[in-house]
Coordinates of C-alpha atoms in Angstrom, one line a residue:
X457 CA 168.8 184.3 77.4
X458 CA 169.7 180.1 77.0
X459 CA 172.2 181.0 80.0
X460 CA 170.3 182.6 82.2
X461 CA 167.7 179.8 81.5
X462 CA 170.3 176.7 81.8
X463 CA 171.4 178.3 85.5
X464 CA 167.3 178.3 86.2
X465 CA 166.9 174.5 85.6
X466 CA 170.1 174.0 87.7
X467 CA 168.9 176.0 90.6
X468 CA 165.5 174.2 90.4
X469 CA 167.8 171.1 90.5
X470 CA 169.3 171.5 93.4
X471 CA 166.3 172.4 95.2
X472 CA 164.8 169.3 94.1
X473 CA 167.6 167.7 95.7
X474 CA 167.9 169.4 98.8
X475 CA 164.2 168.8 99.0
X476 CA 164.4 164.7 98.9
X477 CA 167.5 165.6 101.4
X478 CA 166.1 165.5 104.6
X479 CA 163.2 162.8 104.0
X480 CA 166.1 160.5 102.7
X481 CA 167.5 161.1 105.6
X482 CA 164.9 159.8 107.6
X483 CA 164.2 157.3 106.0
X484 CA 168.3 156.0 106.0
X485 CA 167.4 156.5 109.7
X486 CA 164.4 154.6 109.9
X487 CA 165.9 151.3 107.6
X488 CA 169.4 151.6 109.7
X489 CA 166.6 151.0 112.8
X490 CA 164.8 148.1 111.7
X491 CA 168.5 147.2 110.4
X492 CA 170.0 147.0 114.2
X493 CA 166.3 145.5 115.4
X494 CA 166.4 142.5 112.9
X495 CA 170.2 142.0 113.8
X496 CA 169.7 141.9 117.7
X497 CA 166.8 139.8 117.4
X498 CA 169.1 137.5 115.3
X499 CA 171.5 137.8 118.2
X500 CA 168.9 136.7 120.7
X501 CA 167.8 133.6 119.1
X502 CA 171.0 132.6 118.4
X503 CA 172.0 133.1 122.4
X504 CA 169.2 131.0 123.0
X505 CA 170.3 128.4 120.7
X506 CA 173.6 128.4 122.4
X507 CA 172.6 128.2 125.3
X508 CA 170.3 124.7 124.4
X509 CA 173.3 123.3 123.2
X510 CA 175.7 124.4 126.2
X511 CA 173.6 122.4 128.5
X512 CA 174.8 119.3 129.0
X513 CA 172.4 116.0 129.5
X514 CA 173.6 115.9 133.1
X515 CA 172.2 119.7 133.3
X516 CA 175.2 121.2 133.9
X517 CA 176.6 124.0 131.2
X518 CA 179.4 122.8 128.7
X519 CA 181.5 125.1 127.2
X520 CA 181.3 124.4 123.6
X521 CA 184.4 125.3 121.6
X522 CA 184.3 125.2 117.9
X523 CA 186.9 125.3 115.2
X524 CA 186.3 126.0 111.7
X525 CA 188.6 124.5 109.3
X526 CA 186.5 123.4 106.1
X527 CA 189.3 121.6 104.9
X528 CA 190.1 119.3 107.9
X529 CA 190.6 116.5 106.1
X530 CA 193.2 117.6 103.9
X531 CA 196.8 116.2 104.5
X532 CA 198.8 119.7 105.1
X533 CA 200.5 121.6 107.6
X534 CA 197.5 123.5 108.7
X535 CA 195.4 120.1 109.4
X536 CA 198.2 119.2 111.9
X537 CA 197.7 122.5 113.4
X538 CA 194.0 121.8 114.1
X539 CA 194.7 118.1 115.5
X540 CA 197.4 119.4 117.8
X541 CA 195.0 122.0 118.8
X542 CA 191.7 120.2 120.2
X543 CA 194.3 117.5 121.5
X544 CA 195.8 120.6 123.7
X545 CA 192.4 121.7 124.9
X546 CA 191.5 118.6 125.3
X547 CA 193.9 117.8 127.7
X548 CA 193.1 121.2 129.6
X549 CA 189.5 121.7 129.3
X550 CA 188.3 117.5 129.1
X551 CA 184.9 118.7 129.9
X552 CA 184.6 120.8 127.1
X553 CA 182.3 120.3 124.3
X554 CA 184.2 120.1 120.8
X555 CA 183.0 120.8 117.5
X556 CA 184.4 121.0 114.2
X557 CA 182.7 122.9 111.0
X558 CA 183.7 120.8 108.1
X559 CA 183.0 120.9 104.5
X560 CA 183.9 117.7 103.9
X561 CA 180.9 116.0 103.4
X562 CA 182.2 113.1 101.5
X563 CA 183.8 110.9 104.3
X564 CA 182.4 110.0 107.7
X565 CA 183.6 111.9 111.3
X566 CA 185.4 108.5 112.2
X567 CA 187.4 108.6 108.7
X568 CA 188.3 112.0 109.5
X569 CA 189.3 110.9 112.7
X570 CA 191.6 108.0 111.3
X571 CA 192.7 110.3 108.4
X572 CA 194.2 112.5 110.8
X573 CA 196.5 109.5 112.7
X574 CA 197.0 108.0 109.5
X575 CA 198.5 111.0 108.3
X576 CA 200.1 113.0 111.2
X577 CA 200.0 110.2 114.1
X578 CA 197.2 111.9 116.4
X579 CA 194.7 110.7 118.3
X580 CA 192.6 112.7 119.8
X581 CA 191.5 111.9 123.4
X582 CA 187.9 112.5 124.0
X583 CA 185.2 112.5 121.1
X584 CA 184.9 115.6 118.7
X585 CA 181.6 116.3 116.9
X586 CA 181.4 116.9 113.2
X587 CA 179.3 119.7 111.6
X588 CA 179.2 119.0 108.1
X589 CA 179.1 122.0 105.7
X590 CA 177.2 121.8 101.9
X591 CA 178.1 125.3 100.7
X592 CA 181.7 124.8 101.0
X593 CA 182.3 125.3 96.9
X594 CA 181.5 128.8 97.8
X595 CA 185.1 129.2 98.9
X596 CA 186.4 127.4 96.1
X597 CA 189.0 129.1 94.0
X598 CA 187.8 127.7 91.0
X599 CA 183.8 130.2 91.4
X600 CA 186.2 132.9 91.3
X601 CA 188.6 133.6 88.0
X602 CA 188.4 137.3 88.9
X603 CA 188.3 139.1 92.3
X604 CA 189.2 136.1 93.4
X605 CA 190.2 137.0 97.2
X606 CA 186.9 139.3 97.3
X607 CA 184.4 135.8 96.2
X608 CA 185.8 133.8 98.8
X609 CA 185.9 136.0 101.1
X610 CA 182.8 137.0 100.9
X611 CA 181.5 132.9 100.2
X612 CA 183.4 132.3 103.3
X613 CA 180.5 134.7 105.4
X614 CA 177.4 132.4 103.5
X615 CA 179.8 129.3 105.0
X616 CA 180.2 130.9 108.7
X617 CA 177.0 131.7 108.4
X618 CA 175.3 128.0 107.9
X619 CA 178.0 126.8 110.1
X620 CA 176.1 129.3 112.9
X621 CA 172.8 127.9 112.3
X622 CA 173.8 124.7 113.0
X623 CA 175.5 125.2 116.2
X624 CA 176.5 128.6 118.1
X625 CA 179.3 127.9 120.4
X626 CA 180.9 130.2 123.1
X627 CA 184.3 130.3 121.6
X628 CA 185.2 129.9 118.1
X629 CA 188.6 129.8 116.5
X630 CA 189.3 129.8 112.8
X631 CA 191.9 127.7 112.3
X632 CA 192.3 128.2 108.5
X633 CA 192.4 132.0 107.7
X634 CA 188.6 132.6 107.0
X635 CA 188.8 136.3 108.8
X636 CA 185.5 137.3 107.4
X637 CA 183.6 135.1 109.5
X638 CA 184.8 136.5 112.6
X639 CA 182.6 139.2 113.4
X640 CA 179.6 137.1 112.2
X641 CA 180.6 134.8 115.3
X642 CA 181.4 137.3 117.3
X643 CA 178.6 140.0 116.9
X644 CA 175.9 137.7 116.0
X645 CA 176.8 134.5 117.6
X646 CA 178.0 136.3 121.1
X647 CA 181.1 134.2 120.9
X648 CA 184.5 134.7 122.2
X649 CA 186.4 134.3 118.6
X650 CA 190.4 133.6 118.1
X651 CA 192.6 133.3 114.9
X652 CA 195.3 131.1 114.0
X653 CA 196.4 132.8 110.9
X654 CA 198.5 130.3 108.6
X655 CA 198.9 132.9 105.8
X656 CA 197.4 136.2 105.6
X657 CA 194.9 136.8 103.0
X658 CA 196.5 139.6 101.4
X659 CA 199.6 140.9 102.4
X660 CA 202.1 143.9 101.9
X661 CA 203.9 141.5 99.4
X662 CA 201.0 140.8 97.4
X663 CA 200.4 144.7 97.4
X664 CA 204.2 145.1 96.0
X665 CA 204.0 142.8 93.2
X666 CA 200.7 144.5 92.0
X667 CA 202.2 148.0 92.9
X668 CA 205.8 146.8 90.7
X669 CA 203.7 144.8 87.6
X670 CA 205.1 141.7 88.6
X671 CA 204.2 138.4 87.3
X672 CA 203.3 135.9 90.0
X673 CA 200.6 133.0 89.9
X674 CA 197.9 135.5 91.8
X675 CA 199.2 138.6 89.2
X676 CA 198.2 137.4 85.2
X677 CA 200.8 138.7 83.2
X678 CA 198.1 140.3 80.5
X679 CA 197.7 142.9 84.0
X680 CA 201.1 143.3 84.5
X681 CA 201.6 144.2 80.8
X682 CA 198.6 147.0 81.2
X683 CA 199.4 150.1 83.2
X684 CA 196.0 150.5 84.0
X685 CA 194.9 147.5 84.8
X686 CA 197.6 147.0 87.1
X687 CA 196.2 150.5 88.9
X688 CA 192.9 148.9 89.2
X689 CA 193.9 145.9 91.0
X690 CA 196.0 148.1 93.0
X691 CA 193.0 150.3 94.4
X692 CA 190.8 146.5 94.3
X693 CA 193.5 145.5 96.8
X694 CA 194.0 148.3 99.0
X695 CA 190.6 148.7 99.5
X696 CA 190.3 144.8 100.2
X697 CA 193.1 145.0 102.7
X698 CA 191.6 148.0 104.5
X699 CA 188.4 145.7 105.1
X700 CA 190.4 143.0 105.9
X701 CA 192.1 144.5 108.5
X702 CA 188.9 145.5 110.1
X703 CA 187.3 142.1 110.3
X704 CA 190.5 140.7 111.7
X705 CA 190.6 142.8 114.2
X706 CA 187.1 141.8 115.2
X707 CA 189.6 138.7 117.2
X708 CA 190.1 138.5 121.0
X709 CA 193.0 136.6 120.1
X710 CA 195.3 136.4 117.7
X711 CA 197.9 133.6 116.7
X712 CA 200.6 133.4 113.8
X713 CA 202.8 130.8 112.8
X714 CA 205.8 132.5 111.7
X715 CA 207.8 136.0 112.2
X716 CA 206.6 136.4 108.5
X717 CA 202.8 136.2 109.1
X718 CA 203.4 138.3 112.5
X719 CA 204.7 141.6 110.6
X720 CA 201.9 141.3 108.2
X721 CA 199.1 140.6 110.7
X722 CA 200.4 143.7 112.8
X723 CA 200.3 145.8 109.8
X724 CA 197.0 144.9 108.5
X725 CA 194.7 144.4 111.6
X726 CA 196.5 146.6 113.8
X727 CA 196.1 144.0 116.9
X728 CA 199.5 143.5 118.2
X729 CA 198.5 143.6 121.9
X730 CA 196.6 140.5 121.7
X731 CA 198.6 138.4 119.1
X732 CA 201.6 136.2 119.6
X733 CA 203.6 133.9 117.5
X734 CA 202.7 130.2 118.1
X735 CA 204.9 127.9 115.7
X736 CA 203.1 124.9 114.3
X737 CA 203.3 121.9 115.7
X738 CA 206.0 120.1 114.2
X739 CA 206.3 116.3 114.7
X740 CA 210.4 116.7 115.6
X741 CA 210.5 113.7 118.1
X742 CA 209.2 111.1 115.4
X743 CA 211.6 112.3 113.0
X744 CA 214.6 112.6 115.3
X745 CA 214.1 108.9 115.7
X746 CA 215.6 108.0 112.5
X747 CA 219.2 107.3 112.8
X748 CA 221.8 109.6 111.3
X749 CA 224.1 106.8 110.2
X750 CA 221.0 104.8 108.8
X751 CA 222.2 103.3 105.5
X752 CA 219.9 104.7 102.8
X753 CA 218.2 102.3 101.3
X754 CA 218.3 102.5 97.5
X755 CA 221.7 103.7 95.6
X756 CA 222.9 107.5 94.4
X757 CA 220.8 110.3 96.0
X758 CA 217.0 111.0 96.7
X759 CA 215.8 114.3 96.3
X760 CA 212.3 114.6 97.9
X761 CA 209.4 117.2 98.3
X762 CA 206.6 117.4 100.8
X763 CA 204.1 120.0 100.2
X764 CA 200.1 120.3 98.9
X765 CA 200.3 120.5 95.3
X766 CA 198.6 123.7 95.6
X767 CA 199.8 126.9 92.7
X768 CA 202.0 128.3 95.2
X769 CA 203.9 126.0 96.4
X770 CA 205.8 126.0 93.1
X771 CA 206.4 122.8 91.8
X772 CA 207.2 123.0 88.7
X773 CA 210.9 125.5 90.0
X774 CA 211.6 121.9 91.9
X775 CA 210.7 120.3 88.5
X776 CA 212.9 122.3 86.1
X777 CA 215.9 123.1 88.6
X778 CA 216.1 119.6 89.2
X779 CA 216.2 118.5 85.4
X780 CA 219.0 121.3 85.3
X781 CA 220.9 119.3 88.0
X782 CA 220.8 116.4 85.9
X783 CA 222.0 118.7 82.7
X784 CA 225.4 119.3 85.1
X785 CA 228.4 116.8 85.0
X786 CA 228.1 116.2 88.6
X787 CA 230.2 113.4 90.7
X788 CA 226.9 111.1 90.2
X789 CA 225.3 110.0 86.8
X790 CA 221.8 111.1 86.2
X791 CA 220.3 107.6 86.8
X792 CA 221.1 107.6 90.1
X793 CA 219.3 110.8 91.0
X794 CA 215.6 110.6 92.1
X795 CA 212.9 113.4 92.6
X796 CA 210.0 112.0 95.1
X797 CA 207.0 114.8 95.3
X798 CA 205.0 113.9 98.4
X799 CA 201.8 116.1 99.1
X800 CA 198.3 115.9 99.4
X801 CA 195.4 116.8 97.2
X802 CA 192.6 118.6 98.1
X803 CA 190.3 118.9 95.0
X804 CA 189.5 118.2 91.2
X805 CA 192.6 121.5 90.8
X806 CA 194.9 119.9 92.3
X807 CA 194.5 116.2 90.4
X808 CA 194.7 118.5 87.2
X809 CA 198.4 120.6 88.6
X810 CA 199.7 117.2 89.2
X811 CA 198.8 115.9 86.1
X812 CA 200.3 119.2 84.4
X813 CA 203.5 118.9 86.3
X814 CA 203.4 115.1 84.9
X815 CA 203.3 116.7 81.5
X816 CA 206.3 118.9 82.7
X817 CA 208.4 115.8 83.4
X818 CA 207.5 114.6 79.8
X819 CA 208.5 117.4 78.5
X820 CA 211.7 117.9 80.2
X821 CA 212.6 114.5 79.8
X822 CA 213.1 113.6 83.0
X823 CA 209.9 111.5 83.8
X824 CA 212.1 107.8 84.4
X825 CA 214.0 110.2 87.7
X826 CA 210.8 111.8 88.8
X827 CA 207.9 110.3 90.8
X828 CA 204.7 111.7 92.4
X829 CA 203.2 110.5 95.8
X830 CA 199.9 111.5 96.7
X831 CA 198.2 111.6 99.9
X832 CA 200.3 108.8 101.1
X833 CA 200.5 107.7 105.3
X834 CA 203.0 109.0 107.9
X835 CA 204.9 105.6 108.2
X836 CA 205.4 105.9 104.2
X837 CA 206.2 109.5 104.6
X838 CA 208.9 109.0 107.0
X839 CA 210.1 105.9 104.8
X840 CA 211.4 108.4 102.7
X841 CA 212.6 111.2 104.7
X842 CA 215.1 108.4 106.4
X843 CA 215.9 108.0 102.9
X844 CA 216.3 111.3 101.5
X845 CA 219.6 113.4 100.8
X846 CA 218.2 116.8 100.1
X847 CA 214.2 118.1 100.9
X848 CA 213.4 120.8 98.4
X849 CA 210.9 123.4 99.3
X850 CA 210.1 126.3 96.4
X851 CA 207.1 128.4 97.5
X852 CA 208.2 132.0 97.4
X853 CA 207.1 133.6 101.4
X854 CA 206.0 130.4 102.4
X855 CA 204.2 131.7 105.6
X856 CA 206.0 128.8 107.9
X857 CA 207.2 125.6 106.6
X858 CA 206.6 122.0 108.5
X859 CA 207.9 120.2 105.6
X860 CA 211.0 122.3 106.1
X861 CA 211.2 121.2 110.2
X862 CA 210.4 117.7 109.1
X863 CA 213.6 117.3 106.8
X864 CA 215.5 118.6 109.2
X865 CA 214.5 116.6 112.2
X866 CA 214.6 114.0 110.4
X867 CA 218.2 114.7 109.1
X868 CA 218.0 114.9 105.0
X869 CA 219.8 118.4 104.0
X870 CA 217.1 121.3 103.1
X871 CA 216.9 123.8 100.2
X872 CA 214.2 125.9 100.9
X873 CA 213.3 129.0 98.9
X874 CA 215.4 132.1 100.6
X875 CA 212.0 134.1 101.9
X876 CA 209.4 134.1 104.9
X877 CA 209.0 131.6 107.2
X878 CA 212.2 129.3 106.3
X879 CA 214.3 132.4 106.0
X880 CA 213.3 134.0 109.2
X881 CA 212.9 131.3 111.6
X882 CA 213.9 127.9 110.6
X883 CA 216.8 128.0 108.2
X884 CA 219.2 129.7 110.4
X885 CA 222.3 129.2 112.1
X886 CA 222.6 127.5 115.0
X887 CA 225.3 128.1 117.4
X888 CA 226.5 130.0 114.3
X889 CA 226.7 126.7 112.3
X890 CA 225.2 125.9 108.9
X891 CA 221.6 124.0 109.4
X892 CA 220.5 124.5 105.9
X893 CA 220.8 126.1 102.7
X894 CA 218.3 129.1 100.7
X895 CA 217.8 129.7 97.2
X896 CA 215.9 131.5 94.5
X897 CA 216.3 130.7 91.1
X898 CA 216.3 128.2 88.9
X899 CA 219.6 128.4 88.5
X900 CA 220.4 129.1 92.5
X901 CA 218.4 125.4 93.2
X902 CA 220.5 123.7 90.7
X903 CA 223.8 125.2 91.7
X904 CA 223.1 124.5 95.2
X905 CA 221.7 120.7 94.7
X906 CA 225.0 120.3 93.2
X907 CA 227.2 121.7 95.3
X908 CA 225.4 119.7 98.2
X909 CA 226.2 116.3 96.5
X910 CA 229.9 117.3 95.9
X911 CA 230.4 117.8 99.8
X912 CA 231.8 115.1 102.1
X913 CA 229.5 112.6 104.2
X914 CA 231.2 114.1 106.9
X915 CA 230.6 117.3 106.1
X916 CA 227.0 116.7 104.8
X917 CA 226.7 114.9 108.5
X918 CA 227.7 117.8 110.5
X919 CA 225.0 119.8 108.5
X920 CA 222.1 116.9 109.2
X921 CA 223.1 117.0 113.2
X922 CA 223.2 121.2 113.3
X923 CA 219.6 121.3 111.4
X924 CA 218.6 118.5 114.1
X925 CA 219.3 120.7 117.3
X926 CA 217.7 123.7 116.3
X927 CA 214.6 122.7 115.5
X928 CA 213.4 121.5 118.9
X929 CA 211.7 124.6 119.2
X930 CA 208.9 123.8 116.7
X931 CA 207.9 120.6 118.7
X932 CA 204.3 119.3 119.8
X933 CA 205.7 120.1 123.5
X934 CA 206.6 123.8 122.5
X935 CA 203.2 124.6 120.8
X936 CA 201.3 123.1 123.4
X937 CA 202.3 125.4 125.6
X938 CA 202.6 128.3 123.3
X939 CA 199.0 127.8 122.4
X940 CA 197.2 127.3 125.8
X941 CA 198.8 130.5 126.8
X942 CA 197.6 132.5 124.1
X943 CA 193.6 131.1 124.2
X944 CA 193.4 131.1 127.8
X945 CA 192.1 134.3 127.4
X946 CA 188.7 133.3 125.7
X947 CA 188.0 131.1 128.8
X948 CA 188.3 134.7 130.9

């Protein structure tokens, strides 16, 4: 009798719910309908807007081409990207209209301006206007200790989105790997939208160290250590790169630094017959200006860094491989070793890494051979390079790698970390001869640095000159061209 009543108030279950069925349905329909109404209409005002701004005072329509780079007064390799860039178009297109989004709100367009020739010796040739940004901490890394790739990503749409409001251009190119923003600009703003991807957001390596309960600076060793845990942020970060994917390949066009980023790109957004590799713009001439037979300028051997002090990039490895160096009876004695760390800093984060790799030094006792140089110019930069015996670089996949070109243009031996970018298309034979050497360890740095100072001057010569003729393909001349053939396709 209880089971024939229990399969009653089932049956009268489900024909409650089949009941709300169809009048859900509708009304799905009905909200999907105002949904596409409210978003057209959003479209349409924002066409107008554009079009406001695309008329210039003469009455004549300006084609206004945006970039959005949040960070674009930061010292790294992807600000000299964005320089380059607008200087290339503005060469071709002069009567363009250029805008930058910026979330730099703390310095003034002209310090920007003399930021960027300070640091990477560009000028640009006609004016550029600055749209400052106030919800740029949404994109901070420090709002997000967990599900840390999903809050930017998802802050980085609130930030396209103010960046709309306060100008709708007719093509837009995200210079700084913000792929969530492109359909907003593409969809709702009507623009022609292109990508230079630096570093992909997630990437099939990311998905392996999850996948193999690895420990990296983006995997916490408490998830590695837990099974389950580490199952969850497997499914979190397949289901992130599915949507990732999508929105990226929301992009006309599609631009990559490195043969690194191109696999990954072409795996996730599934866009391969509009994207190319463009290699950053590298600075080679400057460099190849400093003479190979220079005498250094201070006794024994320098040992210098140049890189962001971001997590990544690995510091402490240069840190602790280096104190190792010093723990080896090499030809030299310890005091005439020095480690120079030349980057920039972006934020509070990266004033407290620096301060913890300070800390390191202590520790290690090596503080009196070790010295930090912050956000320093490009003559004081390149002061040091003409100095320099070795240029270490320790970021695991590093997605290019102009500090790596830089060294080697400018003739100081590199040790670069023996993945991505420097081990697919910089650190590699030329003419079959040695340009450079890889590494991975701690111990593979230290055993390298010292077999480097045991070679000949003649030997470590022939090594500078070999690095030095290979790397004329990463020039400002090479991406210049590169990069206007890849965007002409927007002005179609």
């Amino acid at each position: 009798m209880a089971a024939a009543k229990d399969s009653w108030c089932v049956c009268e279950l489900l024909r409650f719910f089949y009941s709300l069925f169809f009048p859900g349905l509708i009304v799905c329909g009905i909200l999907c309908v105002f949904l596409v109404i409210a978003l057209w209409g959003i479209r349409l005002l924002l066409q107008r807007k554009k079009w406001s701004m695309s008329t210039s005072k003469n009455g004549k329509k300006q084609t206004v081409i945006a970039f959005f780079h949040p960070y674009c007064n930061a010292g790294g390799g992807g600000e000299r990207v964005l320089w380059c860039a607008l200087r290339t178009l503005q060469k071709k297109y002069p009567e363009a209209f250029y805008v930058v989004y910026t979330g730099d709100v703390n310095v003034s367009g002209q310090q920007i301006l003399e930021g960027a020739f300070r640091r990477f010796n560009i000028r640009l040739i006609h004016p550029v206007q600055f749209v400052f940004l106030r919800k740029r901490h949404l994109v901070e890394e420090s709002c997000y200790p967990h599900f840390t790739l999903l809050g930017q990503s998802l802050g980085s749409i609130f930030l396209g989105w103010e960046a709309l409001m306060q100008c709708v251009p007719d093509l837009y190119i995200d210079s700084m790997g913000y792929a969530f923003t492109l359909p907003l600009f593409k969809y709702l703003g009507g623009c022609q939208v292109g990508s230079y991807v630096h570093y992909p957001t997630i990437s099939t390596d990311m998905l392996s160290v999850v996948k193999n309960q690895n420990a990296r600076f983006n995997n916490a060793a408490f998830i590695t250590r837990n099974p389950f845990l580490s199952k969850v942020k497997l499914i979190y970060y397949y289901l992130f790169a599915s949507v990732y994917g999508l929105v990226g390949s929301c992009s006309d066009v599609v631009m990559v630094n490195s043969s690194w980023t191109l696999n990954h790109i072409l795996s996730l957004w599934k866009v391969g017959n509009c994207t190319n590799i463009v290699y950053p713009p590298c600075d080679v001439q400057t460099f190849l200006d400093i003479p190979l037979h220079e005498k250094k300028m201070i006794p024994g051997h320098l040992f210098i860094s140049i890189g962001q002090f971001r997590p990544e990039k690995n510091h402490p490895l240069q840190i602790r491989a280096f104190a190792k160096l010093l723990s080896k009876k090499v030809a030299e004695s310890p005091s005439s070793l020095k480690l120079v760390l030349i980057g920039g800093c972006r934020n509070k984060d990266d004033e407290l890494r620096v301060n913890q790799l300070r800390g390191l030094c202590e520790d290690l006792k090596v503080q009196e051979n070790v010295e930090f140089k912050i956000n320093i110019p490009f003559d004081e930069l390149k002061k040091y390079l003409s100095e320099a015996t070795v240029g270490l670089h320790t970021m695991w996949n590093e997605h290019f790698g102009i500090g790596v070109v830089e060294c080697m243009a400018a003739g100081t031996i590199i040790l670069a970390h023996n993945s991505g970018g420097p081990k697919l298309d910089i650190v590699v034979p030329h003419e079959g001869e040695v340009t450079g050497f890889l590494a991975e360890s701690e111990e593979d740095y230290a055993e390298t640095m010292a077999h480097i100072l045991s070679l000949s001057t003649e030997k470590r010569l022939q090594i500078r000159k070999n690095a030095r003729a290979s790397v004329s393909r990463f020039s400002d001349q090479e991406f210049e061209v590169s990069f206007l053939s890849s965007v002409e396709k927007l002005f179609q």
